[in-house]
Amino acid sequence: MGKKLPKSLGTVRVPEQFQQVFIKAQEYVSRYFQNYKDNPKHGTIEISGERYILVRAASMSMEFFDLVISLYKNRGEKEAVNVAMGLLFDISHAVGKADAKAFHSKMKVFDPIEKLSAGPVHFAYSGWAFVDILPGSNPTPDENYYLIYDHPSSFEADAWLRHSRRAKFPVCIMNAGYSSGWCEESFGIPLVAVEIECRARGDKHCRFIMATPAKIEEYITKYSVKFHPIREKAEGLLIPEFFQRKRIEEELKKAQQELEERVKERTAELSKINLQLKREISERRQIEEALRQSEEKFRTLFEDSRDAIYITTREGNFIDANQSALDLFGYTREEMTGVNARQLYVNPKDARRFQKEIEQKGFVRDFEVKLRKKDGTEMDCLFTATVRRANDGSVLAYQGIIRDITERKRQEEQLAYMATHDTLTGLPNRMLFNDRLNLELAHA
């Protein structure tokens, strides 16, 4: 016969319909923690064969926030708090997932509901907090997952209260991270938890809402509307997103593919124009005459192209430029004839570098420079151009396309920034930290 289950719950409080499954969880979590061994001579603590460590609660809450605020004092308290919260949430979320996985394996728990129900009991035994799951919770393994719960004895809030400190923000970020990490591992769906009321801030409860990232804001808004005293506070709540690197990399890859496709299309258009010009032009007079004679053949393509197409003499005087080129630099057609291309370079050295490369190779492709508009605005551009030569090999003209990549570079820099910075805190290295943390957990 199996062990007789306890008749009542002592380590967690749940609505009546969940009591039996939590009573069962209480039995095997209790059994897990009963197998406790410590050996100070070797500096080890083991529970059911797993190595544990003891950490003083205040050092991971109030004192941690104080330390980060002192380190970031020149950047303001708000940014420091965001940094601390981001680090604590990611660490605790990862630990919650790892603890859940190890516990389920050790105790041979396979049912998702039983996996989840062990979490609050484990939470109590490991000293994080007592858990009170409130009516209205709907812990289903799908997008409608919803859990509202209190931590009456959160170690984080207690650390502040025991030192007679009051926080300006909800402090139980590790409670939120660990509990959402455990439940995420149990149900196999992404989950996030947010503390919406906090005793350390002067509220009656340390209350949390847990849901999928797609639904969390909706649930918080509904709660804040219903309970007016927290309405203003709810507007400033931070909703963490755990380990965003993969999503950001996918977005960056997609953007790069789209840009490469557009570059191929523009290059094909330029190749057609270059081929046509090569057949008709051998010297400057021939260029001008050929342009007049072939106006009907390529003028539509020339003028309608969204890229800036130009032809200049070797000295930089403009022979022709399409409407896109005029729009790009802000000149009228009459003004452009009096402009020398060298005037458009922000750095004169780039003009000399361009001329040297195109005359050595006969072409340039994706030659990156900074150019200046008529109004002085600087922009990042790419040249793709070829040399026009006379029969004797002398240079008659340069012709090509100028693409404004200012916005593209801004987007690439933004995506690169997001790949190495936290969207909540704006600080570097969080993604690298998370990536290494995942790697360590995978090898644990």
Short mmCIF file of C-alpha atoms in Angstrom, two decimals:
data_model
loop_
_atom_site.label_atom_id
_atom_site.label_comp_id
_atom_site.label_asym_id
_atom_site.label_seq_id
_atom_site.Cartn_x
_atom_site.Cartn_y
_atom_site.Cartn_z
CA MET A 1 0.00 0.00 0.00
CA GLY A 2 1.14 3.55 -0.74
CA LYS A 3 1.67 6.21 1.88
CA LYS A 4 -1.48 7.73 3.34
CA LEU A 5 -1.90 11.31 2.17
CA PRO A 6 -2.24 14.11 4.73
CA LYS A 7 -5.80 15.26 5.24
CA SER A 8 -5.12 18.97 4.91
CA LEU A 9 -2.71 21.43 3.36
CA GLY A 10 -0.19 23.15 5.59
CA THR A 11 2.32 24.51 3.10
CA VAL A 12 0.07 26.20 0.53
CA ARG A 13 -3.43 27.63 0.30
CA VAL A 14 -5.51 26.91 -2.82
CA PRO A 15 -9.17 27.00 -3.93
CA GLU A 16 -11.13 23.88 -3.01
CA GLN A 17 -11.12 22.39 -6.51
CA PHE A 18 -7.30 22.19 -6.46
CA GLN A 19 -6.83 20.82 -2.94
CA GLN A 20 -6.45 17.11 -3.68
CA VAL A 21 -3.68 17.54 -6.22
CA PHE A 22 -1.81 19.91 -3.89
CA ILE A 23 -2.24 17.54 -0.93
CA LYS A 24 -0.57 14.87 -3.04
CA ALA A 25 2.21 17.30 -3.99
CA GLN A 26 2.70 18.20 -0.34
CA GLU A 27 3.35 14.55 0.48
CA TYR A 28 6.15 13.93 -2.02
CA VAL A 29 7.72 17.39 -1.64
CA SER A 30 7.82 16.77 2.13
CA ARG A 31 9.43 13.41 1.49
CA TYR A 32 12.00 15.07 -0.77
CA PHE A 33 13.04 17.62 1.86
CA GLN A 34 13.14 15.07 4.69
CA ASN A 35 16.26 13.56 3.15
CA TYR A 36 18.48 16.40 4.40
CA LYS A 37 22.21 16.12 5.09
CA ASP A 38 24.73 18.78 5.97
CA ASN A 39 28.44 18.31 6.42
CA PRO A 40 30.16 21.50 7.63
CA LYS A 41 33.52 19.72 7.58
CA HIS A 42 33.22 19.47 3.82
CA GLY A 43 31.08 22.57 3.34
CA THR A 44 28.15 20.70 1.79
CA ILE A 45 24.38 20.62 2.14
CA GLU A 46 22.41 17.92 0.33
CA ILE A 47 18.68 17.29 -0.02
CA SER A 48 17.70 14.01 -1.64
CA GLY A 49 21.16 13.79 -3.16
CA GLU A 50 21.06 17.29 -4.69
CA ARG A 51 23.68 19.85 -3.61
CA TYR A 52 22.16 23.02 -2.09
CA ILE A 53 23.53 26.32 -0.81
CA LEU A 54 22.19 28.77 1.77
CA VAL A 55 21.94 32.43 0.75
CA ARG A 56 20.99 35.23 3.13
CA ALA A 57 17.66 36.67 1.92
CA ALA A 58 18.41 40.39 2.27
CA SER A 59 21.55 40.07 0.13
CA MET A 60 19.37 39.04 -2.82
CA SER A 61 16.82 41.80 -2.33
CA MET A 62 17.17 45.06 -0.41
CA GLU A 63 20.97 44.98 -0.23
CA PHE A 64 21.27 43.96 -3.88
CA PHE A 65 19.12 46.94 -4.93
CA ASP A 66 21.19 49.24 -2.68
CA LEU A 67 24.41 47.99 -4.28
CA VAL A 68 23.18 48.46 -7.86
CA ILE A 69 21.77 51.92 -7.06
CA SER A 70 25.16 52.96 -5.64
CA LEU A 71 26.94 51.65 -8.75
CA TYR A 72 24.55 53.50 -11.06
CA LYS A 73 24.17 56.67 -8.99
CA ASN A 74 25.28 58.83 -11.93
CA ARG A 75 22.59 57.34 -14.17
CA GLY A 76 19.65 57.69 -11.84
CA GLU A 77 17.75 55.46 -9.45
CA LYS A 78 15.14 54.38 -12.01
CA GLU A 79 17.73 52.89 -14.36
CA ALA A 80 19.51 51.21 -11.46
CA VAL A 81 16.27 49.61 -10.26
CA ASN A 82 15.55 48.37 -13.80
CA VAL A 83 19.02 46.81 -14.00
CA ALA A 84 18.61 45.06 -10.66
CA MET A 85 15.14 43.81 -11.53
CA GLY A 86 16.27 42.50 -14.90
CA LEU A 87 19.15 40.54 -13.42
CA LEU A 88 17.16 39.14 -10.51
CA PHE A 89 14.23 38.09 -12.69
CA ASP A 90 16.38 36.28 -15.24
CA ILE A 91 18.43 34.50 -12.58
CA SER A 92 15.39 33.40 -10.59
CA HIS A 93 13.42 32.41 -13.70
CA ALA A 94 16.31 30.22 -14.86
CA VAL A 95 16.72 28.72 -11.38
CA GLY A 96 12.98 28.03 -11.17
CA LYS A 97 13.02 26.19 -14.50
CA ALA A 98 16.11 24.20 -13.54
CA ASP A 99 14.79 23.30 -10.07
CA ALA A 100 11.48 22.16 -11.54
CA LYS A 101 13.19 19.99 -14.13
CA ALA A 102 15.50 18.38 -11.56
CA PHE A 103 12.69 17.84 -9.04
CA HIS A 104 10.32 16.29 -11.60
CA SER A 105 13.05 13.90 -12.70
CA LYS A 106 14.15 13.00 -9.17
CA MET A 107 10.60 12.39 -7.88
CA LYS A 108 9.34 10.89 -11.17
CA VAL A 109 6.51 13.39 -11.61
CA PHE A 110 5.15 13.36 -15.16
CA ASP A 111 1.64 14.84 -15.13
CA PRO A 112 1.75 18.61 -15.95
CA ILE A 113 -0.75 19.53 -13.21
CA GLU A 114 1.19 17.51 -10.62
CA LYS A 115 4.43 19.09 -11.83
CA LEU A 116 2.98 22.56 -11.36
CA SER A 117 1.36 21.81 -7.97
CA ALA A 118 4.72 20.77 -6.53
CA GLY A 119 6.06 24.28 -7.19
CA PRO A 120 4.30 26.27 -4.43
CA VAL A 121 4.99 23.51 -1.88
CA HIS A 122 8.66 23.37 -2.91
CA PHE A 123 8.62 27.18 -2.69
CA ALA A 124 7.54 27.01 0.94
CA TYR A 125 10.04 24.30 1.94
CA SER A 126 12.93 26.15 0.32
CA GLY A 127 12.15 29.37 2.20
CA TRP A 128 11.05 31.64 -0.65
CA ALA A 129 7.49 32.28 0.56
CA PHE A 130 4.15 30.76 1.48
CA VAL A 131 1.84 30.67 -1.57
CA ASP A 132 -1.87 31.52 -1.51
CA ILE A 133 -3.50 30.77 -4.89
CA LEU A 134 -6.63 32.89 -5.19
CA PRO A 135 -10.06 32.03 -6.65
CA GLY A 136 -10.41 32.89 -10.32
CA SER A 137 -7.11 31.25 -11.22
CA ASN A 138 -7.15 29.17 -14.38
CA PRO A 139 -3.84 27.26 -14.69
CA THR A 140 -4.39 25.62 -18.09
CA PRO A 141 -1.50 24.65 -20.41
CA ASP A 142 -2.49 27.09 -23.18
CA GLU A 143 -2.64 30.80 -23.99
CA ASN A 144 -5.48 31.31 -21.48
CA TYR A 145 -3.27 30.36 -18.52
CA TYR A 146 -4.02 32.70 -15.62
CA LEU A 147 -2.81 32.53 -12.05
CA ILE A 148 -3.42 35.15 -9.37
CA TYR A 149 -1.72 34.49 -6.07
CA ASP A 150 -0.27 36.05 -2.92
CA HIS A 151 3.05 35.45 -1.18
CA PRO A 152 2.21 36.45 2.41
CA SER A 153 5.76 35.80 3.62
CA SER A 154 7.91 36.73 0.61
CA PHE A 155 11.57 36.74 1.63
CA GLU A 156 12.10 39.86 -0.48
CA ALA A 157 9.37 41.98 1.09
CA ASP A 158 10.34 40.73 4.56
CA ALA A 159 13.92 41.89 4.02
CA TRP A 160 12.72 45.47 3.50
CA LEU A 161 10.16 45.40 6.30
CA ARG A 162 12.59 43.96 8.86
CA HIS A 163 14.87 46.92 8.22
CA SER A 164 11.94 49.37 8.43
CA ARG A 165 12.46 50.29 4.78
CA ARG A 166 9.73 51.17 2.31
CA ALA A 167 10.29 50.68 -1.41
CA LYS A 168 8.97 52.86 -4.23
CA PHE A 169 8.44 49.79 -6.41
CA PRO A 170 7.34 46.13 -6.06
CA VAL A 171 10.43 44.33 -4.76
CA CYS A 172 9.49 40.63 -5.05
CA ILE A 173 11.02 40.19 -8.50
CA MET A 174 12.76 36.89 -7.67
CA ASN A 175 9.51 35.45 -6.32
CA ALA A 176 7.92 36.35 -9.67
CA GLY A 177 10.82 34.95 -11.70
CA TYR A 178 11.16 31.66 -9.81
CA SER A 179 7.43 30.87 -9.74
CA SER A 180 6.96 31.64 -13.44
CA GLY A 181 10.09 29.61 -14.29
CA TRP A 182 8.78 26.57 -12.37
CA CYS A 183 5.32 26.78 -13.98
CA GLU A 184 6.80 27.36 -17.43
CA GLU A 185 8.88 24.19 -17.12
CA SER A 186 5.86 22.26 -15.80
CA PHE A 187 3.45 23.20 -18.59
CA GLY A 188 5.91 23.68 -21.45
CA ILE A 189 4.57 27.13 -22.37
CA PRO A 190 6.24 30.55 -21.95
CA LEU A 191 5.01 32.28 -18.80
CA VAL A 192 5.79 35.52 -17.02
CA ALA A 193 4.75 36.77 -13.58
CA VAL A 194 4.40 40.37 -12.40
CA GLU A 195 4.01 41.59 -8.82
CA ILE A 196 1.10 44.04 -8.88
CA GLU A 197 0.95 44.81 -5.15
CA CYS A 198 3.78 44.64 -2.62
CA ARG A 199 3.90 44.88 1.17
CA ALA A 200 7.32 46.54 0.96
CA ARG A 201 5.67 49.37 -0.96
CA GLY A 202 2.90 49.75 1.59
CA ASP A 203 0.26 47.51 -0.03
CA LYS A 204 -1.75 44.95 1.92
CA HIS A 205 -0.45 41.98 -0.09
CA CYS A 206 2.44 40.75 -2.14
CA ARG A 207 0.17 39.82 -5.03
CA PHE A 208 1.15 38.43 -8.42
CA ILE A 209 -0.42 37.72 -11.79
CA MET A 210 1.09 35.00 -13.98
CA ALA A 211 0.15 34.52 -17.63
CA THR A 212 1.60 34.05 -21.10
CA PRO A 213 3.57 37.06 -22.45
CA ALA A 214 0.77 37.72 -24.97
CA LYS A 215 -1.91 37.95 -22.26
CA ILE A 216 -0.15 39.41 -19.21
CA GLU A 217 -0.87 43.08 -19.98
CA GLU A 218 -4.55 42.33 -20.58
CA TYR A 219 -4.90 40.60 -17.20
CA ILE A 220 -3.03 43.35 -15.36
CA THR A 221 -5.22 46.02 -16.96
CA LYS A 222 -8.41 44.18 -16.00
CA TYR A 223 -7.20 43.85 -12.43
CA SER A 224 -6.17 47.50 -12.18
CA VAL A 225 -9.56 48.67 -13.45
CA LYS A 226 -11.39 46.48 -10.95
CA PHE A 227 -9.25 47.44 -7.97
CA HIS A 228 -9.00 51.23 -8.13
CA PRO A 229 -6.41 51.71 -5.37
CA ILE A 230 -3.69 50.20 -7.56
CA ARG A 231 -4.75 51.72 -10.86
CA GLU A 232 -2.01 54.34 -10.96
CA LYS A 233 0.62 51.89 -9.71
CA ALA A 234 -0.28 49.30 -12.34
CA GLU A 235 0.56 51.72 -15.13
CA GLY A 236 4.23 51.72 -14.12
CA LEU A 237 4.69 47.97 -13.69
CA LEU A 238 7.55 46.33 -15.55
CA ILE A 239 6.72 43.19 -17.51
CA PRO A 240 9.91 41.12 -17.90
CA GLU A 241 10.65 39.03 -20.99
CA PHE A 242 12.98 36.11 -20.37
CA PHE A 243 15.97 35.59 -22.71
CA GLN A 244 15.02 37.48 -25.89
CA ARG A 245 18.16 36.68 -27.91
CA LYS A 246 16.62 34.01 -30.14
CA ARG A 247 13.65 36.19 -31.11
CA ILE A 248 15.86 39.19 -31.84
CA GLU A 249 18.28 37.12 -33.93
CA GLU A 250 15.40 35.82 -36.03
CA GLU A 251 14.13 39.35 -36.62
CA LEU A 252 17.62 40.51 -37.56
CA LYS A 253 18.09 37.60 -39.96
CA LYS A 254 14.77 38.33 -41.65
CA ALA A 255 15.64 42.01 -42.04
CA GLN A 256 19.03 41.17 -43.53
CA GLN A 257 17.46 38.78 -46.04
CA GLU A 258 14.98 41.44 -47.13
CA LEU A 259 17.77 43.98 -47.57
CA GLU A 260 19.86 41.55 -49.61
CA GLU A 261 16.89 40.90 -51.89
CA ARG A 262 16.39 44.61 -52.52
CA VAL A 263 20.11 45.08 -53.22
CA LYS A 264 19.98 42.29 -55.82
CA GLU A 265 17.02 43.91 -57.54
CA ARG A 266 18.71 47.32 -57.69
CA THR A 267 21.97 45.80 -58.89
CA ALA A 268 20.13 44.07 -61.73
CA GLU A 269 18.58 47.38 -62.79
CA LEU A 270 21.99 49.05 -62.71
CA SER A 271 23.55 46.25 -64.76
CA LYS A 272 20.97 46.77 -67.50
CA ILE A 273 21.68 50.50 -67.59
CA ASN A 274 25.44 49.97 -67.62
CA LEU A 275 25.25 47.44 -70.44
CA GLN A 276 23.22 49.82 -72.56
CA LEU A 277 25.56 52.71 -71.89
CA LYS A 278 28.69 50.64 -72.67
CA ARG A 279 27.38 49.88 -76.15
CA GLU A 280 26.76 53.53 -77.04
CA ILE A 281 29.41 55.68 -75.40
CA SER A 282 33.14 55.94 -76.13
CA GLU A 283 33.95 59.53 -75.23
CA ARG A 284 32.28 62.53 -73.65
CA ARG A 285 30.66 63.88 -76.84
CA GLN A 286 29.52 60.39 -77.64
CA ILE A 287 28.08 60.12 -74.13
CA GLU A 288 26.05 63.31 -74.55
CA GLU A 289 24.94 62.37 -78.06
CA ALA A 290 24.16 58.80 -77.07
CA LEU A 291 22.13 60.04 -74.12
CA ARG A 292 20.07 62.26 -76.43
CA GLN A 293 19.63 59.52 -79.02
CA SER A 294 18.71 56.84 -76.53
CA GLU A 295 16.47 59.05 -74.39
CA GLU A 296 13.31 57.19 -75.42
CA LYS A 297 14.95 53.84 -74.75
CA PHE A 298 15.98 54.28 -71.17
CA ARG A 299 14.61 57.63 -69.93
CA THR A 300 11.59 56.00 -68.32
CA LEU A 301 13.74 53.52 -66.43
CA PHE A 302 16.23 56.27 -65.64
CA GLU A 303 13.68 58.74 -64.29
CA ASP A 304 11.29 56.30 -62.64
CA SER A 305 13.93 54.41 -60.71
CA ARG A 306 13.62 54.85 -56.96
CA ASP A 307 17.43 54.82 -56.76
CA ALA A 308 19.49 57.92 -57.46
CA ILE A 309 21.21 57.45 -60.86
CA TYR A 310 23.89 59.87 -62.04
CA ILE A 311 26.57 60.47 -64.68
CA THR A 312 29.56 62.78 -64.04
CA THR A 313 32.74 63.74 -65.80
CA ARG A 314 36.05 62.57 -64.40
CA GLU A 315 36.38 66.00 -62.80
CA GLY A 316 33.07 65.54 -60.97
CA ASN A 317 30.76 67.78 -63.02
CA PHE A 318 27.27 66.34 -63.42
CA ILE A 319 26.28 65.38 -66.96
CA ASP A 320 22.93 63.96 -65.92
CA ALA A 321 20.99 62.91 -62.81
CA ASN A 322 17.52 61.43 -62.47
CA GLN A 323 14.72 62.84 -60.34
CA SER A 324 15.53 60.48 -57.47
CA ALA A 325 19.06 61.89 -57.36
CA LEU A 326 17.74 65.46 -57.34
CA ASP A 327 15.29 64.58 -54.57
CA LEU A 328 18.00 62.82 -52.59
CA PHE A 329 20.29 65.84 -52.50
CA GLY A 330 17.61 68.55 -52.58
CA TYR A 331 18.81 70.35 -55.72
CA THR A 332 16.84 71.44 -58.78
CA ARG A 333 18.04 70.19 -62.15
CA GLU A 334 19.44 73.63 -62.94
CA GLU A 335 21.29 73.79 -59.62
CA MET A 336 22.71 70.29 -60.07
CA THR A 337 24.51 71.26 -63.28
CA GLY A 338 26.52 73.75 -61.25
CA VAL A 339 27.39 71.29 -58.50
CA ASN A 340 30.61 69.32 -58.47
CA ALA A 341 30.26 65.81 -57.06
CA ARG A 342 33.26 66.36 -54.82
CA GLN A 343 31.30 69.04 -52.94
CA LEU A 344 28.84 66.35 -51.80
CA TYR A 345 31.41 64.35 -49.82
CA VAL A 346 31.49 65.02 -46.08
CA ASN A 347 35.09 63.81 -46.02
CA PRO A 348 37.14 64.99 -49.07
CA LYS A 349 39.43 61.96 -48.62
CA ASP A 350 36.50 59.71 -49.57
CA ALA A 351 36.26 61.45 -52.97
CA ARG A 352 39.92 60.74 -53.68
CA ARG A 353 39.54 57.17 -52.42
CA PHE A 354 36.49 56.64 -54.68
CA GLN A 355 38.30 57.95 -57.76
CA LYS A 356 41.39 55.84 -57.10
CA GLU A 357 39.40 52.63 -56.65
CA ILE A 358 37.04 53.06 -59.61
CA GLU A 359 39.86 53.89 -62.01
CA GLN A 360 41.98 50.97 -60.82
CA LYS A 361 39.18 48.39 -61.00
CA GLY A 362 36.85 49.97 -63.55
CA PHE A 363 33.99 49.83 -61.04
CA VAL A 364 33.02 50.14 -57.41
CA ARG A 365 30.30 48.17 -55.65
CA ASP A 366 28.67 49.13 -52.35
CA PHE A 367 31.25 51.85 -51.78
CA GLU A 368 30.14 53.35 -48.45
CA VAL A 369 30.54 57.09 -47.82
CA LYS A 370 28.89 59.98 -46.02
CA LEU A 371 27.36 62.56 -48.37
CA ARG A 372 25.84 65.95 -47.67
CA LYS A 373 22.51 67.29 -48.93
CA LYS A 374 21.96 70.86 -50.07
CA ASP A 375 20.61 71.78 -46.63
CA GLY A 376 23.68 70.33 -44.91
CA THR A 377 22.05 67.09 -43.75
CA GLU A 378 24.54 64.21 -43.70
CA MET A 379 23.52 60.74 -44.86
CA ASP A 380 25.09 57.29 -45.19
CA CYS A 381 25.19 56.18 -48.83
CA LEU A 382 26.38 53.31 -51.03
CA PHE A 383 27.89 53.90 -54.48
CA THR A 384 27.70 51.25 -57.18
CA ALA A 385 29.34 52.73 -60.28
CA THR A 386 31.41 52.02 -63.40
CA VAL A 387 33.92 53.91 -65.55
CA ARG A 388 33.18 55.09 -69.10
CA ARG A 389 36.33 55.00 -71.26
CA ALA A 390 37.16 56.28 -74.72
CA ASN A 391 38.62 54.04 -77.40
CA ASP A 392 42.10 55.04 -76.28
CA GLY A 393 41.34 53.96 -72.71
CA SER A 394 41.05 57.43 -71.23
CA VAL A 395 38.31 58.06 -68.68
CA LEU A 396 35.30 59.89 -70.07
CA ALA A 397 32.79 59.62 -67.22
CA TYR A 398 31.56 57.83 -64.13
CA GLN A 399 28.02 56.47 -64.02
CA GLY A 400 26.19 54.68 -61.27
CA ILE A 401 23.64 54.51 -58.50
CA ILE A 402 23.61 56.13 -55.07
CA ARG A 403 21.53 54.44 -52.39
CA ASP A 404 20.65 56.21 -49.13
CA ILE A 405 21.18 53.60 -46.39
CA THR A 406 20.82 55.95 -43.41
CA GLU A 407 17.57 54.33 -42.25
CA ARG A 408 18.87 50.84 -42.95
CA LYS A 409 21.96 51.47 -40.81
CA ARG A 410 19.81 52.90 -38.06
CA GLN A 411 17.62 49.77 -38.09
CA GLU A 412 20.66 47.46 -38.15
CA GLU A 413 22.20 49.35 -35.23
CA GLN A 414 18.89 49.18 -33.36
CA LEU A 415 18.57 45.43 -33.93
CA ALA A 416 22.21 44.89 -32.99
CA TYR A 417 21.63 47.00 -29.88
CA MET A 418 18.58 44.88 -28.95
CA ALA A 419 20.56 41.69 -29.45
CA THR A 420 23.05 42.74 -26.79
CA HIS A 421 20.95 44.92 -24.52
CA ASP A 422 17.94 44.36 -22.34
CA THR A 423 14.74 46.01 -23.67
CA LEU A 424 13.55 46.73 -20.15
CA THR A 425 16.75 48.25 -18.77
CA GLY A 426 18.62 49.40 -21.90
CA LEU A 427 21.86 48.04 -20.46
CA PRO A 428 24.46 45.94 -22.29
CA ASN A 429 25.49 42.33 -21.80
CA ARG A 430 22.18 41.00 -20.45
CA MET A 431 21.69 38.84 -23.54
CA LEU A 432 25.28 37.61 -23.34
CA PHE A 433 24.72 36.91 -19.64
CA ASN A 434 21.50 35.05 -20.38
CA ASP A 435 23.11 33.11 -23.22
CA ARG A 436 25.94 31.96 -20.94
CA LEU A 437 23.50 31.22 -18.16
CA ASN A 438 21.45 28.98 -20.47
CA LEU A 439 24.65 27.27 -21.58
CA GLU A 440 25.65 26.60 -17.99
CA LEU A 441 22.19 25.29 -17.18
CA ALA A 442 22.26 23.03 -20.21
CA HIS A 443 25.49 21.48 -18.93
CA ALA A 444 24.31 21.32 -15.32
#
